[in-house]
mmCIF file with all atom_site columns, C-alpha atoms in Angstrom:
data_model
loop_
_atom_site.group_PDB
_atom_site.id
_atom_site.type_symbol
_atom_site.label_atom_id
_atom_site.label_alt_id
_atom_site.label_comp_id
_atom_site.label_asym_id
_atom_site.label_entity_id
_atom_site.label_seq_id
_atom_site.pdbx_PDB_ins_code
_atom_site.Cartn_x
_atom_site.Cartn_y
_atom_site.Cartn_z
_atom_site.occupancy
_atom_site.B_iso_or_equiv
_atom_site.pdbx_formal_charge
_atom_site.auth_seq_id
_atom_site.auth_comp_id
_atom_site.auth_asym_id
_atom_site.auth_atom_id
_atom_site.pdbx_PDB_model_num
ATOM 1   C CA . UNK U 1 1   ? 1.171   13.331  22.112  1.00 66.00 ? 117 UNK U CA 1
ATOM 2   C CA . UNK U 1 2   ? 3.957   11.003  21.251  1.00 91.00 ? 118 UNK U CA 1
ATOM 3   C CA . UNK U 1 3   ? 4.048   7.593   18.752  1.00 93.00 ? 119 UNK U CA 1
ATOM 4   C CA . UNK U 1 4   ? 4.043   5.420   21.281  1.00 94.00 ? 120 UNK U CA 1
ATOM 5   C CA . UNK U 1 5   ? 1.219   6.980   23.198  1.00 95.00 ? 121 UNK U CA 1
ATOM 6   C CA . UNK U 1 6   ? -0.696  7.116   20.164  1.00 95.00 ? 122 UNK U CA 1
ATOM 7   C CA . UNK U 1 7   ? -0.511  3.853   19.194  1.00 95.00 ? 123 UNK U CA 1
ATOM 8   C CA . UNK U 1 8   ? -1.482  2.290   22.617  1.00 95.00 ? 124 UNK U CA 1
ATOM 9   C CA . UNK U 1 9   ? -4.497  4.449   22.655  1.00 96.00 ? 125 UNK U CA 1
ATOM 10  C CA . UNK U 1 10  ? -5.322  3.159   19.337  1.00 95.00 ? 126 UNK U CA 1
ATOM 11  C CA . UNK U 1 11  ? -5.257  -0.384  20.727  1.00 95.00 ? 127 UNK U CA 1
ATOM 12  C CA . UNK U 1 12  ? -7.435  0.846   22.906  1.00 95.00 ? 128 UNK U CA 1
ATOM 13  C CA . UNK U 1 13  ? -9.804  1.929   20.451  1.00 94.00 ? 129 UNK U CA 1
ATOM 14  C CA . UNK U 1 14  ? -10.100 4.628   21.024  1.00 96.00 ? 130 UNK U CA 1
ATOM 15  C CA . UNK U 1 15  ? -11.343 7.016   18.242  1.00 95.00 ? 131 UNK U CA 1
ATOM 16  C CA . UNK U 1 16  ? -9.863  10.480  18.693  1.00 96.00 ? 132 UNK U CA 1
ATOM 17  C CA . UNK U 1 17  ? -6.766  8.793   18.794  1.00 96.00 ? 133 UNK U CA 1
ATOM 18  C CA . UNK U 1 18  ? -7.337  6.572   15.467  1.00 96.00 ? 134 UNK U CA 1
ATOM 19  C CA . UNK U 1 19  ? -8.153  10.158  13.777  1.00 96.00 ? 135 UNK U CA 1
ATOM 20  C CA . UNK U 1 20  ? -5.247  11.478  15.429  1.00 97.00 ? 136 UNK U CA 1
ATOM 21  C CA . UNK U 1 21  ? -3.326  8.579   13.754  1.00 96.00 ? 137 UNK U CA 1
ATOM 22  C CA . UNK U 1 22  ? -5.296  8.844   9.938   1.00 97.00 ? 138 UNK U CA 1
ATOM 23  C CA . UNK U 1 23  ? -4.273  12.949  10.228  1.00 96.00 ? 139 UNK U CA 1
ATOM 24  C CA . UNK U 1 24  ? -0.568  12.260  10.878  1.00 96.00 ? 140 UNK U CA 1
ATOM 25  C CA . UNK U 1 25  ? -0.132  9.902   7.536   1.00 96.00 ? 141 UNK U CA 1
ATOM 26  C CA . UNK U 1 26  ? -2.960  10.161  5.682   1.00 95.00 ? 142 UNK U CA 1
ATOM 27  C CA . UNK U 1 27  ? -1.073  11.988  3.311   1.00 94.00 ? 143 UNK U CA 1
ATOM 28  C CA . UNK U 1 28  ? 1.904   9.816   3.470   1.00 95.00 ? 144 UNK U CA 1
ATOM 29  C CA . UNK U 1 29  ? -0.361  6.465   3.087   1.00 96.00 ? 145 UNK U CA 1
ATOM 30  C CA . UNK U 1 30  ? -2.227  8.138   -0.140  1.00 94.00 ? 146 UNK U CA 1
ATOM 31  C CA . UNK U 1 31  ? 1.164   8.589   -1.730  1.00 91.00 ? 147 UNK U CA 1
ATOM 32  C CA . UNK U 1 32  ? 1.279   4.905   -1.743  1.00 91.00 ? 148 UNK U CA 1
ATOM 33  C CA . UNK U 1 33  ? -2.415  3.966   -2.725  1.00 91.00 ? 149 UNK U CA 1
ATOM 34  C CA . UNK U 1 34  ? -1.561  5.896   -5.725  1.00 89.00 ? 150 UNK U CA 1
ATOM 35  C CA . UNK U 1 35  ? 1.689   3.779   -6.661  1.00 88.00 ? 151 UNK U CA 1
ATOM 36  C CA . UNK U 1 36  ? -0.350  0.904   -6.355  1.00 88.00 ? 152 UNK U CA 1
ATOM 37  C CA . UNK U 1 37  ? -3.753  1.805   -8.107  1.00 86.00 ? 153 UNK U CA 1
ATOM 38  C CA . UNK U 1 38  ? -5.389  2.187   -11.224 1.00 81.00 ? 154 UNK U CA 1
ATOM 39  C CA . UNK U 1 39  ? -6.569  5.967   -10.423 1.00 84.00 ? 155 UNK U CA 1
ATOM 40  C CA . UNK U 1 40  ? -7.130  8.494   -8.021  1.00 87.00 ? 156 UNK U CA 1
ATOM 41  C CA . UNK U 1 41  ? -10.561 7.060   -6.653  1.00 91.00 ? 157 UNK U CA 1
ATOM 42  C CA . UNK U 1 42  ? -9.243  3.386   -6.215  1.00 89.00 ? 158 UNK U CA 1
ATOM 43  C CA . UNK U 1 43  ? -5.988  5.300   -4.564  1.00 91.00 ? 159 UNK U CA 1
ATOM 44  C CA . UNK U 1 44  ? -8.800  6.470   -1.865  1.00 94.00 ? 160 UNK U CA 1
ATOM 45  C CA . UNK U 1 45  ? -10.685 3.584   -1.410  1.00 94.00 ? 161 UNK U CA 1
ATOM 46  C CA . UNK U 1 46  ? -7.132  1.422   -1.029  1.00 94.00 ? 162 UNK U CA 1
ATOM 47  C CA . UNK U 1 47  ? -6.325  4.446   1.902   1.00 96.00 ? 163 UNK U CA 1
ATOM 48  C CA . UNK U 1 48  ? -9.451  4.254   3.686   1.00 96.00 ? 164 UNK U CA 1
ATOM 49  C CA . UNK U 1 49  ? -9.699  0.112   4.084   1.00 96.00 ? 165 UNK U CA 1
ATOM 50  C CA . UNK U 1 50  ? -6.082  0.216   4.484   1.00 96.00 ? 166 UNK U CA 1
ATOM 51  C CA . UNK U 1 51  ? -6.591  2.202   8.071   1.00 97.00 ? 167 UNK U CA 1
ATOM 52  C CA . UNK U 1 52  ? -9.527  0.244   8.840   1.00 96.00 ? 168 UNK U CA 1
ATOM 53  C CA . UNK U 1 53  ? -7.084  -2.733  8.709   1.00 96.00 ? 169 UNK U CA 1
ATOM 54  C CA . UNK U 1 54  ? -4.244  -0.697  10.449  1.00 97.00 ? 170 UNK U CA 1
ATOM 55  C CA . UNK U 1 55  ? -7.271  -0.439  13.419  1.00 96.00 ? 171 UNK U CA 1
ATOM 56  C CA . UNK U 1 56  ? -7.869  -3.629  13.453  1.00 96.00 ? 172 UNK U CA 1
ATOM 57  C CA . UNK U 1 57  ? -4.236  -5.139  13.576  1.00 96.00 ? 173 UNK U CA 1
ATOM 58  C CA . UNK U 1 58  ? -3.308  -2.358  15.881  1.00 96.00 ? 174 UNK U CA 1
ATOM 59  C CA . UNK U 1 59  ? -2.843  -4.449  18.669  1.00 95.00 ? 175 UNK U CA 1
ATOM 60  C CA . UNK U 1 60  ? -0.641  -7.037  16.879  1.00 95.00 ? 176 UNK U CA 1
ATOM 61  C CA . UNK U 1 61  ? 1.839   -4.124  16.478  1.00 95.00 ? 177 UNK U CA 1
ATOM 62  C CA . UNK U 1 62  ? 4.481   -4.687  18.772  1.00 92.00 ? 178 UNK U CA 1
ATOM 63  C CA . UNK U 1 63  ? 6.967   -1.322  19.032  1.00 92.00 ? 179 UNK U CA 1
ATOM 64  C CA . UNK U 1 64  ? 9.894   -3.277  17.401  1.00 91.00 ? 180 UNK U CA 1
ATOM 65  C CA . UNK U 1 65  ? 10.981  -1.579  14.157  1.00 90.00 ? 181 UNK U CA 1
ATOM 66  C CA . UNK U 1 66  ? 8.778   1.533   12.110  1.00 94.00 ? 182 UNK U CA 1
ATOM 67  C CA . UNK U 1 67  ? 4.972   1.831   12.822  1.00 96.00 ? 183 UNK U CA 1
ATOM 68  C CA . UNK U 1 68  ? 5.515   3.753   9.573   1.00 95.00 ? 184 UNK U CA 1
ATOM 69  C CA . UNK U 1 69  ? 6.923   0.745   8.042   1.00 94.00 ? 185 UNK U CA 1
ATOM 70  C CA . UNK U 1 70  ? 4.841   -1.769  9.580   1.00 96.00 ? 186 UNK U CA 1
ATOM 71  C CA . UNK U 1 71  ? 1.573   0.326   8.462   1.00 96.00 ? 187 UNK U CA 1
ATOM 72  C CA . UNK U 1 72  ? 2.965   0.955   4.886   1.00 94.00 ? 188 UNK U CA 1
ATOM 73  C CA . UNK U 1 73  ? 3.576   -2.780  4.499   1.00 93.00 ? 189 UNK U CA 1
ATOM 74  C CA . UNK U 1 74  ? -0.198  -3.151  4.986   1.00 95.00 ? 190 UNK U CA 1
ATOM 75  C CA . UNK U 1 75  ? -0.939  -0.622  2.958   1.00 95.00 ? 191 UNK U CA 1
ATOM 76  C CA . UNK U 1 76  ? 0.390   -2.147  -0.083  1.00 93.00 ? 192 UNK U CA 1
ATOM 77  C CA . UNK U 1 77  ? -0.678  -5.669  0.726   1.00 91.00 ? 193 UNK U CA 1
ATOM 78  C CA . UNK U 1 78  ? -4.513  -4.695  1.064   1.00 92.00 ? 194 UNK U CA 1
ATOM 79  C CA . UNK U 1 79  ? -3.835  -2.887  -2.584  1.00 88.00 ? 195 UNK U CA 1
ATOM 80  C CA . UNK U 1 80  ? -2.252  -6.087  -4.143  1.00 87.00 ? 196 UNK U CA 1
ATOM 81  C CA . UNK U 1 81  ? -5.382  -8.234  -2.391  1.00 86.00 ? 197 UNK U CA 1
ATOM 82  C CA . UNK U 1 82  ? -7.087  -6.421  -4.273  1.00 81.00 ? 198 UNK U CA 1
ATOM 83  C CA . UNK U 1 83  ? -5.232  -6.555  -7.604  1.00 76.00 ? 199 UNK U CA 1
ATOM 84  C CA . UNK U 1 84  ? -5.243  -10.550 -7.205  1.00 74.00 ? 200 UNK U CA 1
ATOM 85  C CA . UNK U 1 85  ? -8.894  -10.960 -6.436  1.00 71.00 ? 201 UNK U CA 1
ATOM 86  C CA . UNK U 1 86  ? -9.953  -9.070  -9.158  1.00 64.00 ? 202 UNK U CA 1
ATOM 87  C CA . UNK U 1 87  ? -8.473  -11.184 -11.624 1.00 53.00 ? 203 UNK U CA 1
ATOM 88  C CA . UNK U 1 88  ? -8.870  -9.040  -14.604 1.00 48.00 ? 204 UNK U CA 1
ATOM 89  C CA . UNK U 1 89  ? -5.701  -9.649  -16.217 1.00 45.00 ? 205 UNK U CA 1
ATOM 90  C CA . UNK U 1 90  ? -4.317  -12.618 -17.414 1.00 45.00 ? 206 UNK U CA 1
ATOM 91  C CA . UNK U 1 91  ? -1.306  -14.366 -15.865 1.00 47.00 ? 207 UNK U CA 1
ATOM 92  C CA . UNK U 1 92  ? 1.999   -12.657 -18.095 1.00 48.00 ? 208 UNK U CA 1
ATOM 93  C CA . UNK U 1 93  ? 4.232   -16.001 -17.325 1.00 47.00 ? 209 UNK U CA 1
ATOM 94  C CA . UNK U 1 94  ? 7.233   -15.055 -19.759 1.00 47.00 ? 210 UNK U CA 1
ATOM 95  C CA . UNK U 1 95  ? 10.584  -16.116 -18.169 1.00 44.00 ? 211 UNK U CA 1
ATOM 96  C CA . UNK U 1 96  ? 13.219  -13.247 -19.359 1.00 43.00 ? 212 UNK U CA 1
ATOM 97  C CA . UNK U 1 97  ? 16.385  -15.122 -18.216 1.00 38.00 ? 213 UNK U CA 1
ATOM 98  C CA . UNK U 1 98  ? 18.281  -12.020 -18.429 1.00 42.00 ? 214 UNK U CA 1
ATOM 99  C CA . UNK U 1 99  ? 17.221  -9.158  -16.668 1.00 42.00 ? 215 UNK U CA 1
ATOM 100 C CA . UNK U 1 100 ? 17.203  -5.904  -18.799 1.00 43.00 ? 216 UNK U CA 1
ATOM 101 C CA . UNK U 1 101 ? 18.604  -2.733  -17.452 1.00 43.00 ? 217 UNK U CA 1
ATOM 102 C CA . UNK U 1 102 ? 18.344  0.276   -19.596 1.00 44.00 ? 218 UNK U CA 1
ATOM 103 C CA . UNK U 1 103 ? 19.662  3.768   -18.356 1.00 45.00 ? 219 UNK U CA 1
ATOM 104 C CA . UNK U 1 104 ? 17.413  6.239   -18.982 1.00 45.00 ? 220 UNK U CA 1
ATOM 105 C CA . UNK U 1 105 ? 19.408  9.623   -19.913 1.00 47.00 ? 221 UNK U CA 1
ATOM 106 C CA . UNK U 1 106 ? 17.085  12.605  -17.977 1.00 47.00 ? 222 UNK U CA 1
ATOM 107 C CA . UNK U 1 107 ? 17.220  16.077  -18.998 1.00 50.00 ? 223 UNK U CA 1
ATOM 108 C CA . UNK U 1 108 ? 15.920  17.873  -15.487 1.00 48.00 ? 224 UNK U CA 1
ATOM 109 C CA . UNK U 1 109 ? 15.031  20.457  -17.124 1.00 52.00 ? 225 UNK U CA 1
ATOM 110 C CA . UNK U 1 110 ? 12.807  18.997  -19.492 1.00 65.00 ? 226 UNK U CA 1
ATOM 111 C CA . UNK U 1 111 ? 11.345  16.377  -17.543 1.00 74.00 ? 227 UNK U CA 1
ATOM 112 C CA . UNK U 1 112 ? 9.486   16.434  -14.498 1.00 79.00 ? 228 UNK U CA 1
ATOM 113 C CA . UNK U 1 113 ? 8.527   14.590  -11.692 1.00 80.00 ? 229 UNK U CA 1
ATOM 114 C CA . UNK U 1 114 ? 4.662   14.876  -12.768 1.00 81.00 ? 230 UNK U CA 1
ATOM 115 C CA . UNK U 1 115 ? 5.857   13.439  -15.605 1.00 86.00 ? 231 UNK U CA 1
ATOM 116 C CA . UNK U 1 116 ? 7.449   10.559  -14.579 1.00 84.00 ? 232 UNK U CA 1
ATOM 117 C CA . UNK U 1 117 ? 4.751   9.431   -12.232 1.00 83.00 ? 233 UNK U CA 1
ATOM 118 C CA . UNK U 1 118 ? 2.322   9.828   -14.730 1.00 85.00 ? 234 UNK U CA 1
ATOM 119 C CA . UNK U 1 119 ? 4.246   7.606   -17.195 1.00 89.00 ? 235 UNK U CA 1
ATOM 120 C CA . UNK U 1 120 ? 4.519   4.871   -14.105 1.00 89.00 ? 236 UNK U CA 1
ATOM 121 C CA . UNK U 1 121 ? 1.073   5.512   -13.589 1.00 87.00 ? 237 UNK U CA 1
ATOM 122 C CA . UNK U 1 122 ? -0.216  4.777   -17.159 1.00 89.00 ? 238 UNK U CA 1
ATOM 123 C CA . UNK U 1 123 ? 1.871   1.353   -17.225 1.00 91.00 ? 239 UNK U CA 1
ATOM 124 C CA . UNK U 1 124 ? -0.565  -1.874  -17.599 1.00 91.00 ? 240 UNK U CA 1
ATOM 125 C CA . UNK U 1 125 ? -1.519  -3.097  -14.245 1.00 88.00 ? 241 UNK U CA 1
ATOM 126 C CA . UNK U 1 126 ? 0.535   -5.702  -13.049 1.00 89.00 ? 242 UNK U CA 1
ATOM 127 C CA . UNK U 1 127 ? 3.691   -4.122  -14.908 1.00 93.00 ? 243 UNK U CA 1
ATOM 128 C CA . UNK U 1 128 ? 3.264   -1.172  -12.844 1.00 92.00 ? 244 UNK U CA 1
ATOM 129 C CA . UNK U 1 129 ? 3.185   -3.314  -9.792  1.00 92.00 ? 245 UNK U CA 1
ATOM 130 C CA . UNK U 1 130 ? 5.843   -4.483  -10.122 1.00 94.00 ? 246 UNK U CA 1
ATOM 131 C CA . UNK U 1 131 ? 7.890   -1.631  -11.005 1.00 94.00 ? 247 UNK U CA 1
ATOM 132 C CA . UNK U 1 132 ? 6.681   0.416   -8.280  1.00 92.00 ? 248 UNK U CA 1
ATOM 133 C CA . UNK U 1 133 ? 7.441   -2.823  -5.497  1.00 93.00 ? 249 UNK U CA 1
ATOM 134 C CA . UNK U 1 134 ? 11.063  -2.987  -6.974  1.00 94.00 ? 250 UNK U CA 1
ATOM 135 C CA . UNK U 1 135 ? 12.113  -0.064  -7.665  1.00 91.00 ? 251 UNK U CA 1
ATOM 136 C CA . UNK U 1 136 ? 10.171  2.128   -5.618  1.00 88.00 ? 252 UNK U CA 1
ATOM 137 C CA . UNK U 1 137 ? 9.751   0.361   -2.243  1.00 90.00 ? 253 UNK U CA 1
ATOM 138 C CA . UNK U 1 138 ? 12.854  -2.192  -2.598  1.00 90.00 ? 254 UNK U CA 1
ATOM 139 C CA . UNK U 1 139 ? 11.337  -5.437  -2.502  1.00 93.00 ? 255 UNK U CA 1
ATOM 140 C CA . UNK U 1 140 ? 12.837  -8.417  -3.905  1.00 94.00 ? 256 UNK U CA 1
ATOM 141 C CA . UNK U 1 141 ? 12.199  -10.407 -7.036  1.00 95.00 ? 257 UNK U CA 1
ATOM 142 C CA . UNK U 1 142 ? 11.348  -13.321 -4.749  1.00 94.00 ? 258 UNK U CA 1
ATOM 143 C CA . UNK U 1 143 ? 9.245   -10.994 -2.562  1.00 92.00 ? 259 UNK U CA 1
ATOM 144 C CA . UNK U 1 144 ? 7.563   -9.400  -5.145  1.00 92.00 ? 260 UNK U CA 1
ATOM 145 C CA . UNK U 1 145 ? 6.769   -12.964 -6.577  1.00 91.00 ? 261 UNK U CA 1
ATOM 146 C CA . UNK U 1 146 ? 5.383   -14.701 -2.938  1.00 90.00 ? 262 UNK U CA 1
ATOM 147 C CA . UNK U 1 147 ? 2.986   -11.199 -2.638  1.00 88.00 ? 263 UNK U CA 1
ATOM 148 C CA . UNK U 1 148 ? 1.392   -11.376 -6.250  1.00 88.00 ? 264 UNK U CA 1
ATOM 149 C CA . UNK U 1 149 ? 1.477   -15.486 -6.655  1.00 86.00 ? 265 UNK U CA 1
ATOM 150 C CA . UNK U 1 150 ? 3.833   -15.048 -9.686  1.00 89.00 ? 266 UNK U CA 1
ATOM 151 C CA . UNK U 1 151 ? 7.378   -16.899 -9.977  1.00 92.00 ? 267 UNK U CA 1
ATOM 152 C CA . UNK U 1 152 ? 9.818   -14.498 -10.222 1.00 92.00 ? 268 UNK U CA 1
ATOM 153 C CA . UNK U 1 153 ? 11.066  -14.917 -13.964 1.00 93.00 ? 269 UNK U CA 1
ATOM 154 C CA . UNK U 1 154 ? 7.122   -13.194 -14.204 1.00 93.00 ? 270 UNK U CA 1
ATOM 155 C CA . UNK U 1 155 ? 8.508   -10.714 -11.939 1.00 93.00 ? 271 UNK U CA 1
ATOM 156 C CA . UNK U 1 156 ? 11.812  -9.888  -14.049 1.00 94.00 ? 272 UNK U CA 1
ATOM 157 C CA . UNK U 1 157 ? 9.973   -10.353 -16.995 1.00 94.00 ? 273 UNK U CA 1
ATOM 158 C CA . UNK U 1 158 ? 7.180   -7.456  -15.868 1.00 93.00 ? 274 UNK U CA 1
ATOM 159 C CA . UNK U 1 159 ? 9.679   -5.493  -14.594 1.00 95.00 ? 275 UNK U CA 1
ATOM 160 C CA . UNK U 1 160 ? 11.611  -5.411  -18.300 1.00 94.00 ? 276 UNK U CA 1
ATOM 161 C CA . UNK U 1 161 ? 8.704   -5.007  -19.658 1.00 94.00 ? 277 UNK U CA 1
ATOM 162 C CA . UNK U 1 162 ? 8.183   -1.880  -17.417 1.00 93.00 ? 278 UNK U CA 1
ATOM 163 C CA . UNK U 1 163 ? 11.378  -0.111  -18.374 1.00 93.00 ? 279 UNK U CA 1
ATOM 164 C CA . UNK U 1 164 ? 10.667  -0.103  -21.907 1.00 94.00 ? 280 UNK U CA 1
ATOM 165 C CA . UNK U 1 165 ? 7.608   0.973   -21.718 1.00 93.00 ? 281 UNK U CA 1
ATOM 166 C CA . UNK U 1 166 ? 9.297   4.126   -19.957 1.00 91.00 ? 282 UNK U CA 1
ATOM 167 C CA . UNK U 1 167 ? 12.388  4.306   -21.700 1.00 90.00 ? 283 UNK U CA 1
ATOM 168 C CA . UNK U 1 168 ? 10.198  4.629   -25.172 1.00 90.00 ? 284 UNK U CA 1
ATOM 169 C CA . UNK U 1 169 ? 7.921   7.153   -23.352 1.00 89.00 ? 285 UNK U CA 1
ATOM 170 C CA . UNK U 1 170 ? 10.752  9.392   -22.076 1.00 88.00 ? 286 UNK U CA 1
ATOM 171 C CA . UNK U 1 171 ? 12.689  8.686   -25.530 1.00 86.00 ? 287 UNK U CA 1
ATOM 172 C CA . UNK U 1 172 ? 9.593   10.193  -27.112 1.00 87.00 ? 288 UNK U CA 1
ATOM 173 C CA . UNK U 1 173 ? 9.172   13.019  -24.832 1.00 84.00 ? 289 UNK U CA 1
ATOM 174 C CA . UNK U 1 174 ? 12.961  13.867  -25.501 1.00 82.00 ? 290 UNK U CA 1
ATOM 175 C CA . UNK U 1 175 ? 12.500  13.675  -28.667 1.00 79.00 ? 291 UNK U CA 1
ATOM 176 C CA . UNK U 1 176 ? 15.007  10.655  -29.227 1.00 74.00 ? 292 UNK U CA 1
ATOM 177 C CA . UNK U 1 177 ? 12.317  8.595   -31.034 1.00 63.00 ? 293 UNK U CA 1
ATOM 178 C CA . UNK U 1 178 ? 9.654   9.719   -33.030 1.00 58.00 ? 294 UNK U CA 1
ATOM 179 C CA . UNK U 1 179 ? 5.915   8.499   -33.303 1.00 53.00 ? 295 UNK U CA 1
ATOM 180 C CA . UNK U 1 180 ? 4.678   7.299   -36.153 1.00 55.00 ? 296 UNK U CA 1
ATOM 181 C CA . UNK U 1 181 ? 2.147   9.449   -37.720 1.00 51.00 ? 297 UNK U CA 1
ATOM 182 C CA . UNK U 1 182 ? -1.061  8.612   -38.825 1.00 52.00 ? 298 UNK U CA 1
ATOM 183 C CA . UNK U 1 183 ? -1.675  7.991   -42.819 1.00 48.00 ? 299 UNK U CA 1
#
């Protein structure tokens, strides 16, 4: 069965077809719940009401551009929601008027891709956020900044934050800069 043919069923409601759709990116979708969520059981529960809200905006899907795209774009919006109605962070409103850009010298043999995700992954909340919407999925500072009700000097200044955060971590790892030890 093709896209297309899915989808319309779908709008249709009908359910074999809305399990036909979960099965095809499922796996793809998760990928992205994880970028955007504190752990692996968030991840799920952002996947699962994610395609519940896929199924319910089916029908406003309208074949022009990606179903992948469209769908993703959900995706991440339902896990920001959720970010901003939880409210468990404060507000970071530094304005860095100068964006920093570090390079970030990796040895491929010495660090992995593991790795790196699980640096990303340990970043404080709404750093991470950031991060992953900019550098991950391409979205603007003034994107980024309309989705999480932040101006975007809170998004540059997150995002700076960010790379320092994994600059020191890879540093470390590479031995480049040492920890202090305990005394």
């Amino acid at each position: 069965m093709g896209l297309e043919k899915l989808i319309l069923d779908c709008q249709n409601n009908n359910p074999k077809a809305q399990e036909q759709l979960y099965k095809l990116f499922s796996a793809k979708f998760f990928g992205v719940c994880l970028k955007y969520s504190c752990n692996y059981v968030e991840a799920q529960d952002n996947l699962q009401d994610g395609f519940l809200i896929i199924y319910n905006k089916i029908h406003q899907f309208s074949f022009k551009g990606s179903f992948e795209g469209w769908a993703k774009r959900i995706m991440i919006n339902n896990a920001l929601q959720k970010f901003k109605s939880a409210r468990y962070l404060e507000v970071i409103t530094d304005d860095i008027t100068q964006e920093i850009i570090e390079e970030v010298e990796l040895d491929d043999d010495n660090i992995s891709m593991d790795f790196l995700l699980c640096c990303i992954q340990e970043l404080p909340e709404r750093y991470r956020l950031v991060f992953n919407l900019y550098v991950l999925d391409d979205y603007s500072h003034k994107e980024i900044a309309e989705m999480m009700n932040i101006t975007t000097g809170t998004t540059k200044s997150n995002l700076a934050r960010a790379r320092i955060i994994l600059k020191d971590k890879i540093d470390t790892f590479n031995g480049k800069k040492t920890v202090p030890s305990a005394k």
